[in-house]
Short mmCIF file of C-alpha atoms in Angstrom, two decimals:
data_model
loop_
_atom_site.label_atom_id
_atom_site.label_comp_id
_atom_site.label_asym_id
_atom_site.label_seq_id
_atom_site.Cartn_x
_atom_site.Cartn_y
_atom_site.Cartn_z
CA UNK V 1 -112.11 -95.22 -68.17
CA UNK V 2 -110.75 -92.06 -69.27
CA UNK V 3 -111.05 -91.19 -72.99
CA UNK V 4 -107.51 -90.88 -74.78
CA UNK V 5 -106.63 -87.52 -76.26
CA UNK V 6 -108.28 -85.83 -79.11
CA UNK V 7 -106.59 -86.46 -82.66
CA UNK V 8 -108.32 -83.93 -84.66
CA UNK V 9 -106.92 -80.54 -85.53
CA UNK V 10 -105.70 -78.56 -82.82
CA UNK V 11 -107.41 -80.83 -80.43
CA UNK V 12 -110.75 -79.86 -81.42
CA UNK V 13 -112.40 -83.03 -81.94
CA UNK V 14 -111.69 -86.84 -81.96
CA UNK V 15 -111.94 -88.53 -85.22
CA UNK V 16 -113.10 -91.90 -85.89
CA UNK V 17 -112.54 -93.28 -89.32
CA UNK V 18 -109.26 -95.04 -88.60
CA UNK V 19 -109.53 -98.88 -88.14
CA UNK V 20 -107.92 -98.54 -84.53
CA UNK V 21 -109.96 -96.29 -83.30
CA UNK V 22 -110.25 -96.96 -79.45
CA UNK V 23 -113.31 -98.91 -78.66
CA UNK V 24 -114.57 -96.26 -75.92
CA UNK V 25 -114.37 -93.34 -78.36
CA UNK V 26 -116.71 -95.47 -80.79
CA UNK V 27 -119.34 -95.61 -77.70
CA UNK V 28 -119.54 -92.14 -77.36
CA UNK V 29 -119.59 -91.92 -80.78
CA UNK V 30 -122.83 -93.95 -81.00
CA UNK V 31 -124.16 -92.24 -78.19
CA UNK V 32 -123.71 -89.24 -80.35
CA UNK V 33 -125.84 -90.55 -83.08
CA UNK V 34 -128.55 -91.39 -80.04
CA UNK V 35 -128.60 -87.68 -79.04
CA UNK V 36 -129.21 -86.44 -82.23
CA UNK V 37 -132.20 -88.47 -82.76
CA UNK V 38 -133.29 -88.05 -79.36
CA UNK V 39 -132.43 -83.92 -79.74
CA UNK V 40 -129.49 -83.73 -77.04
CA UNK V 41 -127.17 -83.67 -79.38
CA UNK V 42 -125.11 -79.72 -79.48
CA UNK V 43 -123.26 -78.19 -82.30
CA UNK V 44 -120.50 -75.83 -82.16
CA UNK V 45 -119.48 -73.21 -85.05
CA UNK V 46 -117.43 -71.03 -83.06
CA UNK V 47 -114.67 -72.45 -84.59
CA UNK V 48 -113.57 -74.48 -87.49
CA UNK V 49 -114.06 -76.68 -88.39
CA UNK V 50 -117.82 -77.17 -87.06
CA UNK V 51 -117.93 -79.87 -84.35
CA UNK V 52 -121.00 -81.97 -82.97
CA UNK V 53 -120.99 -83.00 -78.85
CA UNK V 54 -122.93 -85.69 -77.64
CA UNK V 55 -124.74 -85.06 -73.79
CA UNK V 56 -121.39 -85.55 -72.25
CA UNK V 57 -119.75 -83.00 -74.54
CA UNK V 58 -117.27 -85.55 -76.16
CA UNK V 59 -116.76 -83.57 -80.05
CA UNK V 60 -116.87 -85.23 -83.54
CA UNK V 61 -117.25 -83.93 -86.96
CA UNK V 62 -120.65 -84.25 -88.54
CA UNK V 63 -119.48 -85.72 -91.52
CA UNK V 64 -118.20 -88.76 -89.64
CA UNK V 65 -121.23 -89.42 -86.86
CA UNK V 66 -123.13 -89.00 -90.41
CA UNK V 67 -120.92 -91.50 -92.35
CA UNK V 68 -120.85 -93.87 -89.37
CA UNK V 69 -124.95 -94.03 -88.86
CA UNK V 70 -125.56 -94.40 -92.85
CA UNK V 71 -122.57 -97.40 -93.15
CA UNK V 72 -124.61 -99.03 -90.48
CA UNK V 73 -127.88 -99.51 -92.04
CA UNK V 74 -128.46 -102.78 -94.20
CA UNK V 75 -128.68 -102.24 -98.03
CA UNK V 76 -131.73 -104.60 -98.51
CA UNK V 77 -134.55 -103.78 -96.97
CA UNK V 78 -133.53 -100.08 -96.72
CA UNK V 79 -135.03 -98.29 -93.64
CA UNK V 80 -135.75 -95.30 -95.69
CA UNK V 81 -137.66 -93.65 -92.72
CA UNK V 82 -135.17 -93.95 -89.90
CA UNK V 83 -132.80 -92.72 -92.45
CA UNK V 84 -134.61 -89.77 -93.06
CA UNK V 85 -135.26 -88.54 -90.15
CA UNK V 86 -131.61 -88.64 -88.75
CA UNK V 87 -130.22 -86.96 -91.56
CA UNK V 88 -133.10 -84.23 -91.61
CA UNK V 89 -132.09 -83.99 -87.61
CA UNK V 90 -127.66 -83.47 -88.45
CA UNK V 91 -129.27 -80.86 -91.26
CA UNK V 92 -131.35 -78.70 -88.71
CA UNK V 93 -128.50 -79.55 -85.75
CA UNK V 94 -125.82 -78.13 -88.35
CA UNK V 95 -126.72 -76.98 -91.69
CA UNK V 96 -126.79 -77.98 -94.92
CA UNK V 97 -123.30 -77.40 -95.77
CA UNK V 98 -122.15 -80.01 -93.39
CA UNK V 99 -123.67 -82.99 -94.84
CA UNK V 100 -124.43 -82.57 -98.23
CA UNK V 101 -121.13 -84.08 -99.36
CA UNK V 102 -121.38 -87.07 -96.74
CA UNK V 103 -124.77 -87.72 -98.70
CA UNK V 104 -123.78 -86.96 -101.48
CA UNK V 105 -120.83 -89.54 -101.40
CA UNK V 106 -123.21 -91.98 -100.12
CA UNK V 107 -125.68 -92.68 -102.79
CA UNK V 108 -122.68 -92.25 -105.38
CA UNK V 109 -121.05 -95.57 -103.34
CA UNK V 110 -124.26 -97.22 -102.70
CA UNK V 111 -126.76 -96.81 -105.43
CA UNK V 112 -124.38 -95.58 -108.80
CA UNK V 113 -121.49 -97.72 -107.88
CA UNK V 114 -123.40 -100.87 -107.14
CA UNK V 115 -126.03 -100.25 -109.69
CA UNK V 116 -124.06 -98.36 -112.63
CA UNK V 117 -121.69 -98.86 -115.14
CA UNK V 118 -120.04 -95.95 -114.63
CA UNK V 119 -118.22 -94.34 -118.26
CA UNK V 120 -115.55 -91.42 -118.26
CA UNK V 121 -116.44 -87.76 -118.89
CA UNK V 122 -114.59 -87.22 -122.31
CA UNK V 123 -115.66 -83.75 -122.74
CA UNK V 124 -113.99 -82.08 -119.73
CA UNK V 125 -117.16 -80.12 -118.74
CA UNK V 126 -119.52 -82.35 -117.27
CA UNK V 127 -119.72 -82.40 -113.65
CA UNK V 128 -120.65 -86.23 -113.45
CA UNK V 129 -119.71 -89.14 -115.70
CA UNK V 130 -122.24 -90.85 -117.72
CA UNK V 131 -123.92 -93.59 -116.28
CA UNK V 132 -125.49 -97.06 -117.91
CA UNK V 133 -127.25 -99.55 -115.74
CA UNK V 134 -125.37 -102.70 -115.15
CA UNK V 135 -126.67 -105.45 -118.16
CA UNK V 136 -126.55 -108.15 -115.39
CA UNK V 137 -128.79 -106.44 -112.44
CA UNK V 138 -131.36 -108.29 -111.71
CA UNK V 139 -134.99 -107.03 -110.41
CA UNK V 140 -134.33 -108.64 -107.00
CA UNK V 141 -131.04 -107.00 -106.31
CA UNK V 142 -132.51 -103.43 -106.55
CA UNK V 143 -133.81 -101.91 -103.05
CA UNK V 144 -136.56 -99.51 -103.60
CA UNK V 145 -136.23 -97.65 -100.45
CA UNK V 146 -132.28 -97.05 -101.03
CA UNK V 147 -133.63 -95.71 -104.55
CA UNK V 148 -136.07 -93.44 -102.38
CA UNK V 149 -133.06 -92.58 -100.21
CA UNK V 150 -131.26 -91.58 -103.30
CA UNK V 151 -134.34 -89.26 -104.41
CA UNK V 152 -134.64 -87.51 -101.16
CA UNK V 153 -131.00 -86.49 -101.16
CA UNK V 154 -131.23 -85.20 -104.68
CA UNK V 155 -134.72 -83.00 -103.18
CA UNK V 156 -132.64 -81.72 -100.19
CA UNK V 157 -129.37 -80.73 -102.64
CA UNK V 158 -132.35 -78.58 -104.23
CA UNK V 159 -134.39 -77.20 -101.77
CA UNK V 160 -131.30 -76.66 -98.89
CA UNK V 161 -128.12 -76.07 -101.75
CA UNK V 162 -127.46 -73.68 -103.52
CA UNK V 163 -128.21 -73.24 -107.09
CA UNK V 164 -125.53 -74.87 -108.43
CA UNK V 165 -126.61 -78.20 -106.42
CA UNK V 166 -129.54 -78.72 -109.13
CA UNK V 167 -126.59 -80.54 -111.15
CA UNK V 168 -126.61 -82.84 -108.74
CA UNK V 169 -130.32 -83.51 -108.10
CA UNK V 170 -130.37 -83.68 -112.09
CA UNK V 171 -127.66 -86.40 -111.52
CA UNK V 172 -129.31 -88.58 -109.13
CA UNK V 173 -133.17 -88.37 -110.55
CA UNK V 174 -130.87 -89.51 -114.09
CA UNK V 175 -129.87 -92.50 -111.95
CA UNK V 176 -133.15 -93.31 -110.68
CA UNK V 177 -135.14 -92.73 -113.51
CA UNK V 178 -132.67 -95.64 -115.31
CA UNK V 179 -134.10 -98.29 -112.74
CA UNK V 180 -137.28 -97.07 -111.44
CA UNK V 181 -138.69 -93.96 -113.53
CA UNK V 182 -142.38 -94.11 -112.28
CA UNK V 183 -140.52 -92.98 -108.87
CA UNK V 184 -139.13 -89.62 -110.45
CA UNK V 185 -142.36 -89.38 -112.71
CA UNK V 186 -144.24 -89.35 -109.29
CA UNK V 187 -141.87 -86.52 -107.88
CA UNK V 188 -142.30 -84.21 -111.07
CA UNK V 189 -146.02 -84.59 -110.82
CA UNK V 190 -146.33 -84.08 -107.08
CA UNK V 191 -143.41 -83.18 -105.46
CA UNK V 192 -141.62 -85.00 -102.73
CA UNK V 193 -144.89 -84.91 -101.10
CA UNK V 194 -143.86 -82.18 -98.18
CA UNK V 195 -146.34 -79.45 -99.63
CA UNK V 196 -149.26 -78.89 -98.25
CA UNK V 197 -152.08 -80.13 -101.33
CA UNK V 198 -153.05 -76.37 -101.39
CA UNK V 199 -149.73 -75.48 -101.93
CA UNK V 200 -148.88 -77.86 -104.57
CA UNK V 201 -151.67 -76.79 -106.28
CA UNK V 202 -153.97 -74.37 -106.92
CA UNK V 203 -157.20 -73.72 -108.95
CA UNK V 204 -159.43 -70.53 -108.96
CA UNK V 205 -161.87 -68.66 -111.21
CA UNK V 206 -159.05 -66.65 -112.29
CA UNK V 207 -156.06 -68.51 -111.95
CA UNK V 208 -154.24 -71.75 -111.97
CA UNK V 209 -151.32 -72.70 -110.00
CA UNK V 210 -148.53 -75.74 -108.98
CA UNK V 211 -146.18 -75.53 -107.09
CA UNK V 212 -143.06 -78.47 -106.79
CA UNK V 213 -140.29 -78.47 -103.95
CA UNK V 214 -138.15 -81.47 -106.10
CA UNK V 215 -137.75 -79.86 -109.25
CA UNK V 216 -137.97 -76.16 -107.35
CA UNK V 217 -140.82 -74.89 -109.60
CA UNK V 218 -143.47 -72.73 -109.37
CA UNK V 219 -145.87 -72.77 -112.59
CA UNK V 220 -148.95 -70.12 -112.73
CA UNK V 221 -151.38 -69.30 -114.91
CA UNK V 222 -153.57 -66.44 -115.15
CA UNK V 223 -156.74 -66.07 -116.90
CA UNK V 224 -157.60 -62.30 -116.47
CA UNK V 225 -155.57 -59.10 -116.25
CA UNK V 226 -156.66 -57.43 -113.51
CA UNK V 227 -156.21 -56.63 -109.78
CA UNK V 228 -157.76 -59.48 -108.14
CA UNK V 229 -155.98 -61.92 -110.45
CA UNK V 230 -152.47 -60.56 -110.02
CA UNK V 231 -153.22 -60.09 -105.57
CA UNK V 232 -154.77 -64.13 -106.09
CA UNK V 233 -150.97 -64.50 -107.57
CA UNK V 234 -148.94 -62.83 -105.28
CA UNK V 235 -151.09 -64.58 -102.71
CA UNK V 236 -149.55 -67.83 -103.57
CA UNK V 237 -146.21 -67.02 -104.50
CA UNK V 238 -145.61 -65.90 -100.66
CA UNK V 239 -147.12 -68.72 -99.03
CA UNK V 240 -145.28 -70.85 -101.68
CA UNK V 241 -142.28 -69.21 -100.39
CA UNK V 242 -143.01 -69.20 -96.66
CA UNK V 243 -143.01 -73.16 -96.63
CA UNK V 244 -139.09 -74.50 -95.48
CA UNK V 245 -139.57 -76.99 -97.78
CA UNK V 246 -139.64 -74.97 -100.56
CA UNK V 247 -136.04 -74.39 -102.47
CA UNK V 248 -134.76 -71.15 -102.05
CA UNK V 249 -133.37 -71.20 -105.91
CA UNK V 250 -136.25 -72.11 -108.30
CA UNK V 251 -137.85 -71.12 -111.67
CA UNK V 252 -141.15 -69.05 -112.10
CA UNK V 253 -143.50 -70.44 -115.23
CA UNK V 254 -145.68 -67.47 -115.69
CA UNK V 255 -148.41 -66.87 -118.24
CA UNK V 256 -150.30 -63.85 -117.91
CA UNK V 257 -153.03 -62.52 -120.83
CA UNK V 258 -150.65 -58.91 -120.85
CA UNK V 259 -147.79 -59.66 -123.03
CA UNK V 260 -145.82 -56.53 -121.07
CA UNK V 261 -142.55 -55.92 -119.55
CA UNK V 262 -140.22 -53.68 -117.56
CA UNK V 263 -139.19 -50.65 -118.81
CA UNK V 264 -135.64 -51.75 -119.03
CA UNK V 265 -133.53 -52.52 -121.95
CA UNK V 266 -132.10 -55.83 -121.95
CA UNK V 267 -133.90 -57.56 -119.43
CA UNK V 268 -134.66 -61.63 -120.28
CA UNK V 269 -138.22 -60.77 -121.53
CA UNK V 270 -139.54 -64.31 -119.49
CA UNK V 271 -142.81 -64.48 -117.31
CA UNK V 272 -141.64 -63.48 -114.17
CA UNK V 273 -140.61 -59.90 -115.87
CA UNK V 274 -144.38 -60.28 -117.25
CA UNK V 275 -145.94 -60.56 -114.20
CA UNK V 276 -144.64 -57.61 -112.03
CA UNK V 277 -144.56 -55.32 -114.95
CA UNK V 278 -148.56 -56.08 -114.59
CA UNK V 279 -148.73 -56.02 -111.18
CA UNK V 280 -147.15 -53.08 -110.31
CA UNK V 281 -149.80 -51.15 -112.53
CA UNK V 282 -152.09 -51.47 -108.98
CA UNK V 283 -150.84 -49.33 -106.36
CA UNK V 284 -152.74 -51.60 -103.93
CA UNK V 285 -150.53 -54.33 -104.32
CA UNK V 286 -147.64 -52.39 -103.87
CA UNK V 287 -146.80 -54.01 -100.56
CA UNK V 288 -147.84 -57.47 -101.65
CA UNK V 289 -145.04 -57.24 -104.35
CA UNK V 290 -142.15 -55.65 -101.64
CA UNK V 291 -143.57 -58.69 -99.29
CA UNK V 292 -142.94 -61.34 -102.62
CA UNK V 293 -139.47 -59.52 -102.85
CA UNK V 294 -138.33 -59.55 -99.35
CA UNK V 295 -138.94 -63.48 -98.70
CA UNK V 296 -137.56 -63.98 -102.01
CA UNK V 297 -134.39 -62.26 -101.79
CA UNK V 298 -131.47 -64.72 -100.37
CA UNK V 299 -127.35 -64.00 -101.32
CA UNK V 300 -125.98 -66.66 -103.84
CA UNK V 301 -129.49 -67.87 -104.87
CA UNK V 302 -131.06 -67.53 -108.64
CA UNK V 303 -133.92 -68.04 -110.78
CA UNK V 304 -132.95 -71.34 -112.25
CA UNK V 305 -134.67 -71.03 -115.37
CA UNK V 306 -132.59 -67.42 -116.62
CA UNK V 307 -129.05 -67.59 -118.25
CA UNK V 308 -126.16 -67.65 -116.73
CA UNK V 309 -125.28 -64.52 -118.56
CA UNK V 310 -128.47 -62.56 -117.41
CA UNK V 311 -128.79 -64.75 -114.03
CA UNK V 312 -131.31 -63.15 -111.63
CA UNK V 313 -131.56 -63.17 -107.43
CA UNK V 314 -135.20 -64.47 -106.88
CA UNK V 315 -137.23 -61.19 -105.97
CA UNK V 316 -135.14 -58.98 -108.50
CA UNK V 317 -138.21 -58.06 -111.25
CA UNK V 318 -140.56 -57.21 -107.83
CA UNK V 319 -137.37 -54.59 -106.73
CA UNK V 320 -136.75 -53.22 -110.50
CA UNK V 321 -140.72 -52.97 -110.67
CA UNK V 322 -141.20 -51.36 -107.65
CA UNK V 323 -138.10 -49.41 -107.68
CA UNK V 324 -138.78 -47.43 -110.63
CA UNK V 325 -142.22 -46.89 -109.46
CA UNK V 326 -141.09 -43.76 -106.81
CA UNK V 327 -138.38 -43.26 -104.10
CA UNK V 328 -140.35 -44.41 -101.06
CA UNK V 329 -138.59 -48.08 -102.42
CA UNK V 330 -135.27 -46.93 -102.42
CA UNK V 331 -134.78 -48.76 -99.31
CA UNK V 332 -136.01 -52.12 -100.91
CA UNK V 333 -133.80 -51.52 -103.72
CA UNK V 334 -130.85 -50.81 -101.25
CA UNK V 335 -131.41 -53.97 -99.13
CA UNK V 336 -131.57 -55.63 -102.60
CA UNK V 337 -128.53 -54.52 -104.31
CA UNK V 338 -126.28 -55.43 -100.91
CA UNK V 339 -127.81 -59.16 -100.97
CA UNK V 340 -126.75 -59.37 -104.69
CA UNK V 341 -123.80 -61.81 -105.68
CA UNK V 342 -121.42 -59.56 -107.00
CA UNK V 343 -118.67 -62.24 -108.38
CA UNK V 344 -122.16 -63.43 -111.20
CA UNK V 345 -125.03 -61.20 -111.23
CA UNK V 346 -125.01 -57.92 -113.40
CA UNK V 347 -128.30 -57.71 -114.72
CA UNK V 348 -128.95 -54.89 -112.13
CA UNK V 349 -126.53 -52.83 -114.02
CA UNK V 350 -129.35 -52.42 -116.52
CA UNK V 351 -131.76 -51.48 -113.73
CA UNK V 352 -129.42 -48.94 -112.41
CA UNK V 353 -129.40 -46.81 -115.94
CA UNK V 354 -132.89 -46.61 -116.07
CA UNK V 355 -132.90 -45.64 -112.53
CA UNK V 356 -130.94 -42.93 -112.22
CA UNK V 357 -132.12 -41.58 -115.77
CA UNK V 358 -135.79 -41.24 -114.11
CA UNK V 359 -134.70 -39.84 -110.64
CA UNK V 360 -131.22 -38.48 -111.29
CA UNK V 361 -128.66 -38.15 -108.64
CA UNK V 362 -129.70 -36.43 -105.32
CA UNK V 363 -129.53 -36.87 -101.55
CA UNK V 364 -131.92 -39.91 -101.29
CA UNK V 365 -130.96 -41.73 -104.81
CA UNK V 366 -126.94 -41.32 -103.82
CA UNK V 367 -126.95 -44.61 -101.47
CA UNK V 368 -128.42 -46.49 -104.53
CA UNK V 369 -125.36 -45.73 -106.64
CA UNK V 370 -123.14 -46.75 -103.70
CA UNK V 371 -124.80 -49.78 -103.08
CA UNK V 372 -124.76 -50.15 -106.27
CA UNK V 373 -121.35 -50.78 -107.30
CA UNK V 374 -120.80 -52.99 -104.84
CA UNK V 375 -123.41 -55.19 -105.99
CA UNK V 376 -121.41 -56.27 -109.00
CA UNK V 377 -117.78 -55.95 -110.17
CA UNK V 378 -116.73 -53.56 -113.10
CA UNK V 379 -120.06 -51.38 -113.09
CA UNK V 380 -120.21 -49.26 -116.28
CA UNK V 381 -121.96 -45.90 -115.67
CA UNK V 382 -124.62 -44.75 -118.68
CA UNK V 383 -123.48 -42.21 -121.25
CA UNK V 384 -125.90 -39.80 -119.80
CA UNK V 385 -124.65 -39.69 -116.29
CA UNK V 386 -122.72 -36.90 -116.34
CA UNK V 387 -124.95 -34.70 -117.83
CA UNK V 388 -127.15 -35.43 -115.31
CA UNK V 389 -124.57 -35.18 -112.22
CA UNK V 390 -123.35 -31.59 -113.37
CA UNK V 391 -125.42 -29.38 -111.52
CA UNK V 392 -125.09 -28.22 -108.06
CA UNK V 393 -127.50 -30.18 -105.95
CA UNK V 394 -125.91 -33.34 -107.81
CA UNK V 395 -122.69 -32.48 -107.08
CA UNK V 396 -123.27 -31.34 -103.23
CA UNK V 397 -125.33 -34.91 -102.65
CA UNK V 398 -121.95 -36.66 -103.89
CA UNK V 399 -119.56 -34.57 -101.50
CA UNK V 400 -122.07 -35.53 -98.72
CA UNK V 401 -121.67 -39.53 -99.52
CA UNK V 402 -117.88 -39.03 -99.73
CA UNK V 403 -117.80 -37.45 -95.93
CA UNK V 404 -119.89 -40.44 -94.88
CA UNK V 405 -118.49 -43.12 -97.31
CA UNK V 406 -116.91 -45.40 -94.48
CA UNK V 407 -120.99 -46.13 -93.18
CA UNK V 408 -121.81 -47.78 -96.69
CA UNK V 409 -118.54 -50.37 -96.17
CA UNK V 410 -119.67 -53.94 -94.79
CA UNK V 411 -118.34 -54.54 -91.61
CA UNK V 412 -115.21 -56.67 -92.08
CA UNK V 413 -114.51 -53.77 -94.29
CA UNK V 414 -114.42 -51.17 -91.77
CA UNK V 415 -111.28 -52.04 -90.11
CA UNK V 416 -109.10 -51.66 -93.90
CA UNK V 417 -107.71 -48.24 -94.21
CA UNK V 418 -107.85 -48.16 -97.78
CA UNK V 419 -111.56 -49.68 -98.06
CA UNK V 420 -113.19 -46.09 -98.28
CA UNK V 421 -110.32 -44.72 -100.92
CA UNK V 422 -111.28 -47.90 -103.47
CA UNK V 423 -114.97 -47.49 -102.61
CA UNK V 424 -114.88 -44.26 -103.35
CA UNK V 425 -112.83 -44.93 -106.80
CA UNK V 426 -115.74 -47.31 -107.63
CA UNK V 427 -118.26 -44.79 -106.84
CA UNK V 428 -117.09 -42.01 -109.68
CA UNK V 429 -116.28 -44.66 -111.75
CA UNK V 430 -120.01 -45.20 -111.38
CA UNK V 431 -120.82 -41.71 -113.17
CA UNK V 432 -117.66 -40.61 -114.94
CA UNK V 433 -115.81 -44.13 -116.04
CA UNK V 434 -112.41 -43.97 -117.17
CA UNK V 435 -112.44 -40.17 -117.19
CA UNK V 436 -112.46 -40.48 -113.52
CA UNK V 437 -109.12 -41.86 -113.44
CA UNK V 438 -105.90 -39.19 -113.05
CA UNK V 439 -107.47 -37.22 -110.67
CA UNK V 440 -110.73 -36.57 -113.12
CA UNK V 441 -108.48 -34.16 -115.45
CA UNK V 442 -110.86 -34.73 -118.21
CA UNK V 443 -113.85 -34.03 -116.08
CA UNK V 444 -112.77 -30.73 -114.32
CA UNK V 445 -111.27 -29.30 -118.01
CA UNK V 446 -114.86 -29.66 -119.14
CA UNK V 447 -116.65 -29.18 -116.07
CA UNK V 448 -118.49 -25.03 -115.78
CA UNK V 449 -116.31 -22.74 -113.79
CA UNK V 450 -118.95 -22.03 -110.82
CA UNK V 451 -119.04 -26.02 -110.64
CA UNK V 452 -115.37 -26.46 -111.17
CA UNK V 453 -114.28 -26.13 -106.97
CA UNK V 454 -117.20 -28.73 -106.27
CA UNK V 455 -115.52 -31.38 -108.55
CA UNK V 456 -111.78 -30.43 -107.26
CA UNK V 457 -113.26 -31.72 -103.77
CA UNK V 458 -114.82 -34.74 -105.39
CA UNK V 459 -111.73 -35.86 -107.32
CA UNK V 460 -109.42 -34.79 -104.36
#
């Protein structure tokens, strides 16, 4: 038999959801869920949306080969391993993004539907509605592996989602903890148990260390101040970082015996500011901190336990540290800056002052600025930069990153004709502010007269 035509968008796929979905299409949709266990299954992104082919090629959308395997499986007697190994298979086949809300929807059907009373959110904020368990549950009608299930898809929302997602592993482990709260006391004390037991913790003459994937926590204590300690601590927070099971958004817990911090006004004075600010004391672990900072740094990923107001890209106190330390990091604090989320993070702003007030503006500290403003929207330059941009070397280092301007764009940027002339508004922003604007009249009538022709070719 010959399959009928495709009824997704475009033709891209078939879908499967309807009640009259032809019989054969359901076959090879099963067969689908058979390659992906068996590892035959292929994904597709080159378009969207992001189709999933079974050995014969026939295309569905992940969300529905996932909804169709987990609407199979009986609610008693939960088969909590099968379970998790086909949706840790559609995760690796095709990300994250593709399944979290399937799963997501799931346990809110299956476990706080059928187990909840669930209330109204009166207060127009709250992401998720409050939730009492049902007076007449009984002890028998509760299935501790679909309460597992539950807890391993409130893990994954942390460890694969991004920082935002910890609302909804807060949700879940609420849920949970209502019916069975040894099971999330077992998770805060060890983890979901994918750690190696060195990992999770640690315990040395001069330091003391946990780390935990499900609440996406790393705690550390250290007992001395000095260079063995702090290398013993940087140690751990890479391997801690190099397991996948590990959340890339998560909180550092650090007490240290040297109540110091960067030199940088404004900066949330918490542990993990501690810690480099003591670190980066030793020149010899110099490339243990830019090795912390590179596997930390990941786009759209935060500290979880700084404001919202001062929110932080995990790896950003290891850049500032290092950073200020000499130019040989400007690199580091380049690669840095363009990874930043510019719609939320700022505190680099603060970073940037004390920067170029140490190194001032010359041919190797000019890509900083212009990465710089990108990183975050609305940068507002320090009192004292142009003082310290009106001399001649300053000045020629700018003209030189105007000529080249269009090699700091990103590349979908490239291809706008104006992308260079509001990049390079930004930029002298960046120094001058709103005496920039109107072709820097304020700036030039101020400006010396041997410097005055270099800052008609800036401003023109």
């Amino acid at each position: 038999m010959r399959l009928p035509k495709r009824d997704g968008v475009n033709g891209r796929y078939y879908l499967i959801h309807k009640p009259d979905t032809d019989a054969e299409v359901l076959e090879h949709a099963d067969q689908c869920i058979q390659d992906v266990l068996n590892g035959t299954a292929r994904e597709n992104h080159a378009d969207y949306p992001v189709v999933i082919r079974n050995e014969k090629g026939t295309p569905f959308l992940p969300n529905q080969i996932l909804e169709r395997y987990l609407y199979q499986l009986p609610l008693k007697e939960f088969p909590y391993e099968d379970a998790v190994v086909f949706c840790d298979a559609m995760r690796q086949l095709v990300g994250w993004v593709e399944v979290r809300y399937e799963l997501e929807k799931y346990i809110e059907k299956q476990v706080q539907e059928r187990y909840f009373i669930v209330g109204e959110r009166d207060d127009g904020f709250t992401v998720f509605p409050p939730c009492t368990v049902c007076p007449e549950l009984r002890e028998e009608d509760v299935d501790d592996n679909l309460l597992r299930f539950a807890c391993y898809v409130a893990v994954c929302h942390t460890v694969y989602g991004q920082s935002f997602e910890s609302l909804t592993t807060e949700h879940i482990f609420g849920l949970v903890s209502q019916i069975r709260p040894d099971m999330v006391k077992e998770l805060k004390a060890n983890g979901s148990g994918k750690l190696p037991p060195e990992i999770r913790k640690r315990k040395t003459e001069r330091m003391t260390a946990s780390a935990n994937d499900a609440f996406a926590v790393i705690r550390i204590a250290a007992k001395e101040d000095t260079q063995e300690c702090y290398e013993e601590v940087l140690d751990y927070l890479c391997e801690v970082l190099e397991q996948e099971a590990f959340p890339d958004s998560y909180s550092v817990e650090f007490r240290g015996v040297e109540k110091i911090y960067l030199p940088i006004p404004g900066l949330p004075k918490k542990g993990i500011n501690q810690l480099f600010a003591c670190a980066v004391r030793y020149p010899k672990l110099h490339r243990k901190i830019e090795r912390y900072a590179r596997l930390a740094m990941k786009e759209f990923e935060f500290y979880n336990n700084i404001s919202d107001e001062q929110c932080a890209m995990p790896g950003t106190f290891a850049v500032f540290a290092l950073g200020l330390e000499g130019l040989e990091w400007q690199q580091l604090v380049c690669d840095y800056l363009e990874l930043c989320d510019d719609e939320h993070s700022s505190v680099q702003e603060k970073f940037l002052h004390v920067y170029f007030k140490k190194f001032g503006f010359t041919d190797q500290t000019m890509p900083v600025l212009v990465s710089g403003v990108q990183s975050m929207q609305g940068f507002k330059p320090a009192r004292e930069f142009r003082t310290l941009i009106a001399n001649e070397e300053s000045l020629n280092a700018l003209l030189k990153i105007k000529e080249h301007l269009k090699d700091y764009l990103p590349e979908e940027a490239k291809r706008s004709k104006n992308a260079s002339v509001y990049l390079w508004r930004d930029v002298i922003w960046g120094i001058w502010g709103k005496d920039s604007v109107n072709g820097g009249k304020k700036v030039m009538k101020a400006a010396p007269a041997h410097l005055r022709e270099i800052y008609e070719q800036i401003f023109h």
